[in-house]
Each structure stands twice: as C-alpha cells, then as structure tokens.
XYZ file of C-alpha atoms in Angstrom:
679
model
C -50.661 -10.357 -41.278
C -51.368 -8.628 -38.485
C -54.687 -8.099 -35.896
C -56.856 -5.797 -37.305
C -55.620 -2.355 -35.908
C -59.386 -1.506 -35.302
C -62.518 -3.062 -35.129
C -64.832 -2.388 -38.502
C -66.847 0.513 -37.628
C -71.021 0.742 -37.841
C -71.351 1.868 -41.899
C -74.415 3.468 -42.750
C -75.786 1.965 -45.867
C -79.282 3.151 -47.173
C -79.599 0.844 -49.954
C -79.357 -2.586 -50.072
C -76.481 -4.435 -52.423
C -78.157 -6.586 -55.095
C -76.089 -8.803 -57.435
C -75.401 -9.410 -61.368
C -76.261 -12.492 -62.507
C -73.400 -12.413 -65.213
C -70.848 -12.867 -62.875
C -69.210 -16.069 -63.340
C -69.063 -15.022 -67.067
C -67.129 -11.616 -66.275
C -64.952 -13.632 -63.888
C -63.454 -15.815 -67.061
C -64.006 -12.887 -69.112
C -61.307 -10.808 -67.490
C -58.616 -13.414 -66.174
C -58.337 -14.256 -69.852
C -57.999 -10.460 -70.799
C -55.436 -9.744 -67.761
C -53.607 -12.767 -69.059
C -53.535 -11.469 -72.676
C -52.153 -8.179 -71.584
C -49.424 -9.618 -70.066
C -50.942 -8.652 -65.858
C -50.761 -11.898 -64.978
C -47.302 -13.357 -63.012
C -45.328 -11.614 -65.932
C -42.169 -9.702 -64.219
C -42.568 -6.455 -64.820
C -38.576 -4.630 -64.894
C -38.211 -7.230 -62.318
C -41.018 -7.368 -60.298
C -44.350 -9.650 -60.439
C -47.273 -7.350 -59.900
C -49.879 -10.371 -59.798
C -49.319 -13.538 -59.854
C -53.007 -15.429 -60.409
C -53.842 -16.127 -56.863
C -53.491 -12.374 -56.678
C -56.267 -11.830 -59.128
C -58.614 -14.137 -57.997
C -58.776 -13.628 -54.460
C -58.973 -10.311 -55.176
C -62.026 -10.511 -57.090
C -63.231 -7.124 -59.108
C -65.436 -8.984 -61.169
C -67.805 -9.187 -58.107
C -67.405 -5.881 -57.177
C -68.226 -4.892 -60.794
C -71.362 -7.220 -60.448
C -71.999 -6.096 -56.642
C -71.548 -2.088 -58.499
C -73.315 -2.443 -61.258
C -76.052 -5.295 -60.741
C -78.274 -4.212 -63.912
C -75.836 -3.898 -66.348
C -76.024 -6.486 -69.256
C -73.241 -9.294 -70.284
C -71.055 -7.672 -72.290
C -71.135 -4.265 -70.848
C -70.467 -5.725 -66.869
C -67.554 -7.664 -68.857
C -66.562 -3.905 -70.265
C -66.913 -2.840 -67.197
C -65.162 -5.300 -65.238
C -61.954 -5.008 -67.583
C -61.830 -1.486 -66.273
C -61.381 -2.204 -63.305
C -58.732 -4.458 -64.025
C -56.665 -2.150 -65.750
C -57.512 0.740 -62.722
C -56.263 -1.932 -60.063
C -53.361 -3.429 -61.551
C -52.589 0.363 -62.549
C -52.294 1.351 -59.070
C -50.418 -1.717 -57.608
C -47.996 -1.297 -60.962
C -47.728 2.439 -59.810
C -46.544 1.422 -56.260
C -44.523 -1.174 -57.030
C -42.331 0.592 -59.358
C -42.335 4.137 -57.830
C -44.365 4.329 -55.288
C -41.387 1.992 -53.312
C -38.723 3.561 -55.077
C -39.721 7.054 -54.557
C -38.477 7.649 -58.419
C -40.611 10.407 -59.146
C -38.415 11.414 -62.389
C -39.580 7.963 -64.085
C -42.562 8.415 -62.731
C -43.457 11.487 -64.604
C -42.415 10.038 -67.370
C -44.691 6.883 -67.134
C -47.661 8.985 -66.396
C -47.093 11.221 -69.738
C -47.135 8.013 -71.809
C -50.072 7.251 -70.868
C -51.698 10.327 -72.636
C -50.789 9.137 -75.436
C -53.141 6.716 -75.824
C -56.374 8.717 -74.628
C -56.932 10.759 -77.959
C -59.793 13.265 -77.430
C -60.918 12.562 -81.241
C -58.854 9.689 -83.726
C -56.998 7.118 -83.781
C -53.980 5.709 -81.294
C -50.988 6.427 -82.790
C -48.455 5.090 -80.107
C -47.355 1.670 -79.739
C -48.285 0.366 -76.217
C -44.571 -1.024 -74.198
C -45.966 -2.541 -70.775
C -49.695 -3.922 -69.313
C -51.058 -0.686 -68.324
C -50.263 0.701 -71.706
C -51.762 -2.314 -73.601
C -54.903 -2.350 -71.206
C -55.503 1.206 -71.698
C -55.307 1.133 -75.509
C -58.087 -1.112 -75.684
C -60.411 -0.276 -73.503
C -60.092 2.973 -74.942
C -60.797 2.084 -78.517
C -63.939 -0.211 -76.634
C -65.324 2.560 -75.035
C -64.989 6.264 -75.572
C -66.496 6.210 -79.606
C -69.664 5.636 -78.100
C -69.951 8.212 -76.162
C -71.101 11.870 -76.437
C -68.309 14.738 -76.552
C -69.305 16.097 -73.307
C -69.131 12.436 -71.733
C -66.027 11.455 -73.177
C -64.216 15.449 -72.491
C -65.673 14.471 -69.091
C -64.128 11.118 -69.033
C -61.080 12.153 -70.118
C -60.554 14.543 -67.312
C -61.782 12.459 -64.753
C -58.878 9.354 -65.727
C -56.103 11.812 -66.615
C -56.517 13.068 -62.985
C -56.723 9.684 -61.229
C -53.480 8.718 -63.045
C -51.467 12.004 -62.376
C -52.809 12.873 -58.661
C -50.928 9.630 -58.212
C -47.596 12.077 -58.443
C -49.068 13.928 -55.151
C -49.518 10.732 -53.566
C -45.273 9.605 -54.431
C -44.210 13.354 -53.202
C -46.123 13.073 -49.969
C -44.635 9.567 -49.299
C -40.977 11.219 -50.204
C -41.404 14.042 -47.769
C -42.871 12.084 -45.401
C -45.452 14.773 -45.769
C -49.220 14.258 -44.240
C -52.130 16.422 -45.860
C -54.024 18.254 -43.496
C -58.030 16.960 -43.794
C -59.658 19.306 -46.384
C -56.609 18.785 -48.902
C -56.860 15.268 -47.860
C -60.880 15.415 -49.231
C -59.850 17.395 -52.256
C -56.971 15.589 -53.266
C -58.583 11.809 -52.923
C -60.957 12.699 -55.091
C -58.799 13.251 -57.922
C -56.141 10.467 -56.469
C -59.108 7.462 -55.575
C -60.660 8.073 -58.608
C -64.771 7.657 -57.900
C -64.942 10.442 -60.355
C -64.020 7.969 -63.203
C -66.701 5.555 -61.749
C -68.703 8.131 -61.947
C -68.679 8.361 -65.292
C -68.216 4.950 -65.839
C -72.195 4.230 -64.172
C -73.444 6.801 -66.877
C -71.711 4.636 -69.643
C -73.239 1.256 -67.814
C -76.574 2.185 -67.317
C -77.189 4.361 -70.805
C -77.896 7.034 -69.251
C -76.036 10.658 -69.599
C -76.178 13.786 -67.334
C -77.492 15.945 -69.383
C -74.936 18.538 -70.892
C -76.813 21.127 -69.370
C -76.626 20.477 -65.463
C -74.110 18.281 -65.329
C -71.741 21.203 -63.899
C -74.381 22.305 -61.183
C -73.600 22.610 -57.826
C -76.241 19.969 -56.952
C -74.738 17.672 -59.894
C -71.317 18.250 -58.292
C -72.512 17.418 -54.734
C -73.863 14.176 -55.563
C -70.652 13.732 -57.463
C -68.499 14.705 -54.730
C -70.767 12.839 -51.455
C -69.834 9.813 -54.241
C -66.609 10.435 -53.931
C -66.075 11.069 -50.809
C -68.153 8.696 -49.369
C -66.516 5.467 -51.613
C -62.930 6.916 -50.951
C -63.189 7.401 -47.506
C -64.695 3.753 -47.198
C -61.902 2.426 -48.843
C -59.388 4.058 -46.315
C -60.872 2.027 -43.433
C -60.957 -0.861 -45.030
C -57.356 -0.381 -46.537
C -55.634 1.058 -43.195
C -54.142 -2.074 -42.250
C -52.303 -3.172 -46.082
C -51.615 1.186 -46.951
C -50.204 2.527 -43.611
C -48.962 -0.277 -41.838
C -47.550 -2.456 -44.970
C -46.791 -0.117 -47.917
C -46.402 2.776 -45.327
C -48.680 4.778 -47.116
C -49.643 8.568 -45.901
C -52.643 9.183 -48.015
C -55.441 7.743 -45.619
C -57.875 9.351 -44.640
C -57.728 7.984 -40.857
C -54.662 8.205 -40.502
C -55.021 11.838 -41.199
C -57.838 11.571 -38.601
C -55.647 10.380 -36.514
C -52.832 12.997 -36.706
C -54.530 15.455 -37.200
C -57.517 15.240 -34.310
C -54.546 13.462 -32.230
C -57.478 9.981 -31.712
C -56.499 6.942 -31.076
C -56.982 4.544 -34.428
C -59.949 3.217 -33.700
C -61.489 6.403 -32.936
C -60.217 8.163 -35.673
C -61.644 5.305 -37.839
C -64.907 5.840 -36.221
C -65.047 9.351 -37.004
C -64.428 8.494 -40.808
C -66.795 6.769 -40.786
C -69.440 9.521 -38.962
C -67.684 11.605 -42.349
C -69.082 9.092 -44.376
C -72.570 9.097 -42.706
C -72.729 12.839 -43.284
C -71.488 12.783 -46.808
C -74.122 10.304 -47.474
C -76.900 12.358 -45.960
C -75.782 15.237 -47.634
C -75.840 12.973 -50.801
C -79.712 12.233 -50.201
C -80.389 16.008 -49.231
C -79.292 16.604 -52.722
C -81.022 14.333 -54.507
C -84.706 14.627 -52.888
C -84.432 18.764 -52.745
C -82.163 20.487 -55.097
C -82.149 18.108 -58.181
C -85.866 18.228 -58.372
C -85.432 21.965 -58.335
C -82.597 21.750 -60.643
C -85.174 20.254 -63.783
C -87.245 22.810 -63.489
C -85.083 25.597 -63.306
C -83.526 24.352 -66.316
C -86.700 23.297 -68.463
C -84.977 19.631 -68.309
C -87.559 17.081 -70.386
C -89.425 13.789 -68.844
C -86.304 11.797 -71.147
C -83.006 13.463 -69.782
C -85.090 13.796 -65.715
C -85.269 9.733 -66.023
C -82.027 9.620 -67.623
C -80.600 11.644 -64.354
C -82.397 9.686 -62.047
C -80.732 6.127 -63.619
C -77.517 7.678 -63.180
C -78.347 8.559 -59.756
C -79.521 5.557 -58.534
C -76.248 3.744 -60.172
C -74.424 6.004 -57.561
C -76.569 4.875 -54.958
C -76.148 1.196 -56.386
C -72.097 1.643 -56.518
C -72.654 2.653 -53.208
C -73.928 -0.304 -51.912
C -72.130 -3.475 -53.840
C -68.685 -1.263 -52.821
C -69.265 -1.536 -49.818
C -70.565 -5.365 -50.050
C -67.242 -6.023 -52.463
C -65.097 -4.797 -49.342
C -66.642 -7.163 -47.131
C -65.480 -10.335 -49.247
C -62.329 -9.639 -51.033
C -58.930 -10.427 -49.825
C -57.606 -7.112 -51.033
C -59.060 -5.814 -47.449
C -58.974 -5.434 -43.968
C -62.697 -6.498 -43.209
C -62.442 -9.997 -40.554
C -65.548 -10.257 -39.041
C -67.644 -9.716 -42.612
C -69.068 -12.153 -44.595
C -66.447 -13.548 -46.900
C -67.029 -15.343 -50.233
C -69.694 -18.390 -49.877
C -70.998 -17.121 -46.674
C -75.047 -16.150 -46.763
C -75.602 -12.986 -48.737
C -78.094 -10.994 -51.071
C -81.010 -9.254 -51.062
C -82.237 -9.673 -47.784
C -79.364 -10.051 -45.596
C -78.681 -7.001 -47.229
C -81.497 -5.131 -46.496
C -81.136 -6.301 -42.679
C -78.160 -4.142 -42.817
C -79.906 -1.475 -44.090
C -82.549 -1.251 -40.978
C -80.056 -1.621 -38.405
C -77.705 1.099 -39.904
C -79.873 3.183 -40.351
C -81.301 3.173 -36.622
C -77.702 3.650 -35.488
C -76.726 6.277 -37.319
C -79.737 8.280 -36.412
C -78.516 10.303 -33.457
C -75.897 11.773 -35.608
C -78.849 12.655 -38.473
C -80.865 13.886 -35.892
C -78.106 16.593 -34.335
C -77.428 18.268 -37.302
C -81.591 19.245 -37.077
C -82.239 19.725 -33.585
C -79.871 23.040 -32.735
C -81.554 25.563 -31.185
C -80.463 28.887 -32.304
C -79.789 32.003 -30.134
C -77.774 30.318 -27.464
C -75.222 31.767 -25.656
C -71.629 31.259 -26.811
C -68.657 31.861 -25.763
C -65.664 34.515 -27.240
C -63.418 32.800 -29.709
C -59.681 32.941 -29.386
C -57.636 35.386 -32.347
C -55.198 33.878 -34.554
C -52.055 35.209 -35.294
C -51.274 37.127 -38.578
C -49.731 35.133 -41.499
C -47.712 37.754 -42.954
C -47.208 41.270 -41.919
C -49.801 43.892 -43.815
C -49.292 46.179 -46.655
C -51.895 49.111 -45.957
C -52.071 51.813 -48.933
C -51.089 55.049 -48.080
C -54.798 56.198 -49.507
C -56.210 54.350 -46.659
C -57.419 57.496 -44.595
C -58.579 59.692 -47.694
C -60.533 55.954 -48.768
C -62.671 56.249 -45.375
C -63.712 59.833 -45.936
C -64.544 59.186 -49.413
C -66.331 55.384 -48.375
C -68.959 57.399 -46.041
C -69.773 59.794 -48.501
C -70.539 57.026 -51.718
C -72.511 54.603 -48.413
C -74.580 58.003 -47.917
C -75.004 59.323 -51.036
C -76.124 55.490 -52.812
C -78.656 55.123 -49.215
C -76.433 52.519 -47.152
C -77.171 54.771 -44.242
C -80.524 54.124 -43.867
C -80.481 53.924 -40.256
C -82.559 50.761 -40.646
C -79.790 48.251 -42.027
C -76.764 50.258 -41.155
C -75.763 53.227 -39.857
C -72.761 55.753 -40.286
C -71.315 54.421 -36.555
C -71.660 50.910 -37.525
C -70.001 51.281 -41.687
C -67.196 53.105 -39.810
C -66.969 50.246 -37.161
C -66.835 47.684 -40.015
C -64.028 49.831 -41.453
C -63.602 47.989 -45.211
C -61.892 50.466 -46.360
C -59.508 49.042 -43.675
C -59.424 45.336 -45.679
C -59.184 47.051 -49.243
C -55.976 48.585 -48.187
C -54.835 45.490 -47.036
C -55.965 43.301 -49.662
C -55.008 45.846 -52.409
C -52.058 47.994 -51.515
C -50.363 49.365 -54.489
C -53.867 50.785 -55.826
C -54.102 54.135 -57.167
C -56.706 56.189 -55.119
C -59.395 55.316 -57.232
C -58.584 52.077 -57.873
C -58.783 51.563 -54.143
C -62.158 53.272 -53.872
C -63.171 50.993 -55.695
C -62.516 48.003 -54.235
C -63.305 49.637 -51.165
C -67.133 50.416 -52.285
C -67.398 46.594 -53.414
C -66.535 45.143 -50.039
C -69.083 47.733 -48.322
C -71.722 46.562 -51.142
C -71.466 42.833 -50.534
C -70.639 43.069 -46.605
C -73.840 45.329 -46.902
C -75.711 42.516 -48.672
C -74.581 39.770 -46.708
C -76.360 41.756 -43.412
C -79.539 42.135 -45.699
C -80.224 39.152 -46.888
C -79.329 38.228 -42.958
C -81.935 40.590 -41.707
C -84.589 40.283 -44.720
C -84.700 36.706 -46.395
C -83.184 34.997 -43.259
C -85.669 36.438 -40.963
C -88.606 35.395 -42.538
C -87.126 32.096 -44.300
C -88.105 33.737 -48.154
C -85.815 31.772 -50.605
C -88.385 32.471 -53.580
C -88.079 36.565 -52.478
C -83.958 35.877 -51.531
C -83.731 34.183 -55.716
C -85.655 36.829 -57.091
C -83.300 39.743 -55.600
C -80.520 37.750 -57.046
C -82.021 37.694 -60.361
C -82.751 41.761 -60.204
C -78.977 42.342 -58.902
C -77.773 40.043 -62.005
C -79.520 42.619 -64.280
C -77.525 45.491 -62.894
C -74.210 43.751 -64.150
C -75.882 43.639 -67.534
C -76.879 45.515 -70.579
C -80.464 47.487 -70.199
C -80.503 47.899 -66.215
C -83.920 48.390 -64.531
C -84.280 51.618 -62.088
C -83.118 50.567 -58.736
C -85.876 49.904 -56.217
C -83.538 50.272 -53.032
C -80.306 51.263 -51.447
C -78.723 47.451 -52.426
C -79.786 47.953 -56.000
C -78.907 51.039 -55.967
C -75.051 51.012 -54.741
C -74.901 47.718 -57.802
C -75.722 50.502 -60.366
C -73.034 52.832 -59.037
C -70.522 50.713 -58.879
C -70.443 48.291 -62.229
C -69.318 51.472 -64.855
C -66.559 51.969 -62.114
C -65.173 48.207 -61.961
C -62.763 46.787 -64.341
C -62.557 43.165 -64.618
C -66.235 42.722 -65.519
C -66.768 39.574 -66.772
C -64.891 37.818 -63.365
C -66.812 39.954 -60.934
C -69.507 39.464 -62.477
C -69.304 35.390 -62.189
C -67.766 36.195 -58.468
C -71.040 38.587 -57.509
C -73.415 35.843 -59.090
C -71.500 32.734 -57.277
C -71.609 34.779 -53.718
C -75.273 35.860 -54.151
C -76.321 31.958 -55.015
C -74.284 30.694 -52.343
C -76.504 32.607 -49.856
C -79.600 31.097 -51.146
C -77.795 27.386 -49.988
C -77.037 29.520 -46.179
C -80.761 30.719 -46.569
C -82.186 27.211 -47.206
C -80.204 25.363 -44.302
C -81.662 28.231 -42.024
C -85.234 27.237 -43.335
C -84.440 23.821 -42.873
C -82.862 23.902 -39.467
C -80.132 22.343 -41.083
C -76.350 22.408 -39.788
C -75.043 21.398 -43.215
C -72.326 18.274 -43.697
C -68.803 19.586 -42.863
C -67.608 19.479 -46.079
C -70.125 21.292 -47.832
C -69.658 24.358 -45.657
C -66.136 24.422 -46.373
C -66.526 24.327 -50.143
C -69.327 26.593 -50.129
C -68.187 28.969 -47.462
C -65.292 29.798 -49.945
C -68.531 31.277 -51.882
C -70.307 32.841 -49.340
C -67.607 34.818 -47.639
C -67.007 36.293 -51.421
C -63.490 35.242 -51.793
C -63.337 35.453 -55.425
C -65.020 38.568 -55.679
C -62.504 40.336 -53.620
C -59.581 38.452 -55.472
C -61.040 39.273 -58.773
C -61.227 43.294 -57.579
C -57.166 42.743 -56.927
C -55.668 40.577 -59.432
C -55.197 37.675 -56.717
C -56.427 34.986 -58.660
C -53.822 31.698 -58.662
C -54.370 28.381 -58.142
C -53.649 28.476 -54.624
C -56.789 30.642 -54.156
C -58.424 28.492 -52.316
C -56.039 27.534 -49.973
C -56.365 31.475 -48.858
C -60.043 31.225 -49.293
C -60.492 28.356 -46.674
C -57.609 30.219 -44.357
C -60.360 33.524 -44.558
C -63.517 31.778 -44.338
C -62.018 29.406 -41.060
C -60.529 32.968 -39.321
C -63.963 34.901 -40.638
C -65.843 32.443 -38.936
C -63.622 32.507 -35.759
C -64.125 36.145 -35.395
C -67.604 36.208 -36.147
C -69.204 33.209 -34.055
C -70.884 35.044 -31.479
C -71.913 37.472 -34.031
C -73.675 34.910 -35.754
C -74.357 32.135 -33.471
C -75.415 34.503 -30.032
C -77.234 37.590 -32.255
C -78.528 35.950 -35.707
C -79.313 32.713 -35.106
C -77.020 31.453 -37.839
C -76.210 27.929 -38.950
C -73.325 28.053 -41.118
C -70.120 28.707 -38.967
C -67.668 26.177 -39.130
C -67.255 26.268 -35.158
C -70.847 25.084 -35.092
C -70.053 22.595 -38.052
C -67.398 21.322 -35.872
C -69.116 20.607 -32.713
C -72.314 19.020 -34.180
C -70.008 17.065 -36.264
C -67.892 15.493 -33.466
C -70.375 16.193 -30.794
C -67.366 18.049 -29.216
C -67.340 21.074 -26.386
C -67.396 24.350 -28.206
C -63.227 24.858 -26.568
C -62.431 22.084 -28.276
C -64.264 23.011 -31.823
C -62.097 26.130 -31.257
C -59.179 24.352 -31.036
C -59.560 22.308 -33.827
C -61.156 25.175 -36.459
C -57.926 26.862 -35.418
C -55.555 24.481 -36.525
C -57.645 23.710 -39.779
C -56.710 27.041 -40.839
C -53.247 27.025 -39.640
C -53.260 23.992 -41.736
C -54.399 25.799 -44.777
C -51.765 28.342 -44.267
C -49.027 25.963 -43.930
C -50.053 24.477 -47.165
C -50.605 27.898 -48.503
C -46.616 28.332 -47.357
C -45.654 25.300 -48.945
C -46.253 25.979 -52.852
C -44.234 28.735 -52.923
C -47.462 31.331 -53.047
C -47.511 34.541 -55.068
C -47.010 38.258 -53.694
C -51.051 39.157 -54.689
C -52.217 36.300 -52.358
C -50.027 37.308 -49.705
C -51.349 40.379 -49.275
C -54.369 39.729 -49.940
C -54.703 36.866 -47.154
C -52.525 39.217 -44.653
C -55.188 42.352 -45.236
C -58.071 40.182 -44.432
C -56.455 38.672 -41.534
C -55.453 42.420 -40.441
C -58.819 43.351 -40.959
C -60.520 40.772 -38.884
C -58.564 41.589 -36.014
C -58.935 45.535 -35.821
C -62.052 46.416 -37.496
C -65.072 46.716 -35.207
C -67.181 44.257 -36.359
C -67.081 41.771 -34.741
C -66.281 43.631 -31.705
C -68.229 43.073 -27.990
C -68.606 47.246 -28.973
C -70.282 46.832 -31.809
C -72.440 43.686 -30.730
C -73.546 45.391 -27.676
C -75.429 47.564 -30.698
C -76.657 44.359 -32.460
C -80.732 44.200 -32.560
C -80.534 40.716 -30.971
C -78.069 42.181 -27.669
C -80.087 41.518 -24.627
C -82.942 39.523 -26.321
C -83.581 35.917 -26.543
C -84.103 35.950 -29.872
C -83.057 38.371 -32.851
C -86.252 37.002 -35.113
C -88.732 39.090 -33.913
C -86.924 42.344 -33.654
C -85.631 41.751 -37.017
C -89.110 41.170 -38.719
C -89.752 44.453 -37.285
C -87.345 46.613 -39.348
C -88.349 44.304 -42.919
C -90.493 46.677 -44.708
C -88.575 49.280 -45.206
C -85.381 47.422 -46.845
C -87.931 45.329 -49.498
C -88.267 47.018 -52.521
C -90.578 49.571 -53.253
C -93.909 47.528 -53.816
C -92.013 44.638 -53.026
C-alpha cells in the first residue's frame, strides 16, 4: 500500500466512545455466522470476496461494540451480523459488478434482493448466494419484532442502500463526478446511515414516535448523522476507494475536483463540513426537538425514547470514529491500533482537544456583523431560452389593479413603484407560458402574494425577531386555505382570502404554502441567534424559503427533477439578491454568505463557488433529460431574475436601509401599520 495521500485532520469529537463488554462473544458469533453462509473463503463466480484474514482484520464486531455500547449480548450479535452482511454486500457488489461495469446484471441482482425483504408474511424465494441467505436470515430475526412504522422505514432505507449502488456504478461507467450537492444527497442513500439509524432504534429498544418521525427536526438529526458518518468514512477510505478501486463517489475527491483544491486541503474542507454537520446536530437536538415535543404533545415515555435514540446516534458517531482508527479496512496511519491504549479516558482527552481545535469554526458562524458593505454579484447565463405568455402586458395591468384592491399597495411595505419593479407577471409569463389569461392572472397574483409575504416577514418579524408572532401569523394564514376562514385583518390575509377560491390544485398549493411559511420561521430563528446556517441545511431549506414548490404547483412543473431546478433557482436568487439582503436587510440566510463563512474565503471566491454550484445543478438537470414544464419554469425564473427591477441598484436606492448603517431602527418605526388590528 502506498503512503497516505494526506494526513488525517483534527476531527471534532464531541462525545467519548465506549466499548460494549460483549465484544468477544460477538466476534465469535459473527465469524461462525458468516462462515455458515459461505462468506469466508468460498468463491463467488470464481472470486473469493473475503478470506478469514479479511474478516478478522476488518473487525466488524469491534465496530458494533463501539457504536452500540449499551446493547445486550444477543442484540449485539444481531447488530454485528447485520453489519457483516452489509459490508459483505458492498464488497460482493464491488468485485462482481463495479469492477466489471456490468450494470444490467447488477440490476437483476438487486431486484432479487427485494424478494427477501417482505413487508409482511413469510419469505418464499430460495436464496442463491451468501448475500441473499444472509438477508433472509436477518430479516426473519429482526423485522417481526418492530412496529409497522419502523418496518416501513427500515424497508425503505434498506432498499435505498442496495439500489443506489447503481448510481455509483453508473458514475464509474460514465467517468462522471457528482457535484457537492448531488453527492451529499446521494451519499445518504448509498452510504446507508439512515439504515444504521433504524438499527439504532432497534438496539436501544426505543422507537421515535410516529407523530414526529417525519418532522423537520428529526429529519435534520438523521441527515446530520448520515452526512457526518459518510463524510468521515470518505476521509478514511479515500486511499482504498480512489487510489485502489477507481471509485468516484468520495467526498474528498468531489471537493478536490469541484473546488480545485490539493488533496490535503480537500480532506480538511470535508472535515470542516463534518464539524459543521455535528454542530447542526447539536443545535437541532438542543433547540428544536424540545419545542417539537411541546408542539405535538409528546408524552414523557415517548420523549425518553426519542432522547435514547438521539443518544444512540451520538454513540454511533463516537464509536464509528474509534473503529475507523483501528480497522485494517481504512487508511489510519497515526491512529491507535488494536492493543494500544483506549477507553473512556483516552477518548475523553481527544474530545477536549477537538473541541478547542474546532471552536473558531463554531464561533465564526455567530460573529457576522450585519449590514456591511458588499460587492455586486455576477450574472448567470440563461439556462434555456424563455417563452413568454402573449397575455403578459394585460396581466401586468390586472396585477396592479388586484394588488391595489386587496390592500398590498399601502405605501408602507409596498407601493405601485415597488410592485412594478418586482414585475411578478414577467415571472409568471415565463414559468407558465401556455396558460390562459385567467390562469396567468392566478399564477401572477400568487407570486405577488408570496413575494409580498416574504418582504412582510422580513420587515415585521425579522426586525423584531418575534418568532412567536410569526408562528401565530402562519397559523392564521393556514386558516384561509381551509373551510371556515376568519375575517382578514390585514392586506396579507385579504389577498390570500381572495386568491384561494380562484386556485386549482389546492392540496398541493396548501402544502407548498405551509412548507414555505414554516421555512421562514427557520430563517427568522437564524436571524434571532445571529447564526449563519450550516451549508447543507441552508441548501435544503432554500428550496422551501424560495417558494419553489408553490410556483411549481401552480404550473404543473412537478417531477423527480424538481429539486435540481429548485436548487438552481435558489442559488440564482441568492446571487441576485445578495446585495439587497446582506447590505440593506441584515440577512444571514444567503448562499454567498454561507460559503464565505464555511470556507473562510473572499467574497469574490464565494460568488464563483455559488455560480459554479448553480451551473453544476443545471448540468445535472440537463444530464437527466428534463421535461418541458421544468425547462419553462427554469427559463422563466432565470429570465425574471435578470430582467426585473427588484434587485437593481436603482430599486435598492429606494430601500429603507439605503444610505444608513443599519435598517433595523428604520424598519421598527413602520411595523405597527403592518400588524393585524389589535395584534
């Protein structure tokens, strides 16, 4: 094996690792189990996947003893068998399909595995290889003991872990390197950490309550866990995967190529992202999960179960790191080896030094000075030629009349000049070019309402940091999209009450509006804490804060590629709105600022990276043979950003914060006239 391509970075280790006392039993059990299934020294299509030495030196029992320190003896045996199986599957797939590039045989192979993961009932298929035999045995020992909700999640995560191996194989065959956003999303599935999270629930005998399992805070915890586990693995496995196997799905390689960094700096940048993800995990667990319990009325027993699960995720993080330092599967020169000092004291000492080493990154996220002067961002080239509706001019006239009639042009937040500068009918005409005149009016009015609402939340709640009032506003707005709507108390509610009866596809529109307004609470919480968000959390929430789902639901543009289009549009918007948001509004939730903070780089470099990310998502969109509806949506959104007056220097000259060192005091004087009567 050649020398290590880089030195291991200083990892953030917020929790000490602990070792399960049943380790030796699990080692013996799992070795006998694997041998009984022909995983050891038995050729598969002429290739030996594992020798006995391979299994011993990889030491998956040590992994499970570190990652599940409190599991009982039988439970640790079962968990270890699952990990032996999943690593054998990975190496089996590598030797038989990745090295040969045989994607059709790989599909057939993966399709058969679903026969051994029934949602209910007995397994009727006959296993034909060690992977199928192992899965059949494990399924029967695990799944019947869990709730229907857990079974559903575990089946989904297991299928994703298996099926998404095709993505890795397809990238190798095409010589295609994923962009960072695509990579993180796909790695969650390929790497299988959501699958590990399901097994954590099993091992601690504490399932997450069904009423909160799909909520944003629990999703964030799972995603942060997954990202940090996978990216940590990428650092340790870079030498084996990239240099030995020719793998392209490795985070260090993605950063190295996308950011143009030397390998060492790329590894350090990936480690910084791990740190950021762990900070996000802690932030969510401490600030969002308790509020989630209160919101859903979760009982004490279910709260305890959830915290046991969260602790299990932390134990896995700590233990997984410890195993990577010891397993022969990975590049770990400089780390402790089997037989060297270990235990709580050694691990705790590393916790102390790692917290000190990563403190500057955490502090930087909270130390931004708002309303500073910034440069004008670059423009992006049009992704596709726009097609504009022939009803645009008449829609513009009707849009002004409508906005005036429902009270949006009150002269406090908006007036006619500001409305015309925003030119939302131009956006509607581009994203919905084939709409009738009436349908185009509805789309235009919805875009006008959502843009006004965005400014309203920024002006009213952003200035005061009043999250409780913003949440109450969300709850009232939801009532205008249901039976028995109340009497409107301000222009925001009046406009929504007028729009709702004219709206088609109401279920999708309501879901999109509620997702958008809920995301604005996340944005306001960051402002209240003066916290620049974690880069991955920002990208994923940007799809919601931008309102992409709403405009897509109005135009029939929904498809599996919607995330790509939404990311391009959100990144484009962050570039165009950067000066308006950072200089005049004190905003923190902007991709350029997030990149500047994360990489600690210049503004010019951040502009370039955000533009490159937008271009990469667009290239991914084109690679996937997109549909015409989304092409129109993308072309229309981009055309509006580059041609409307909302973000021009001329319009910014009318901004309340123009020429002043801060916009907060100015905004506060105007808030009383925007609040609901008596509110």
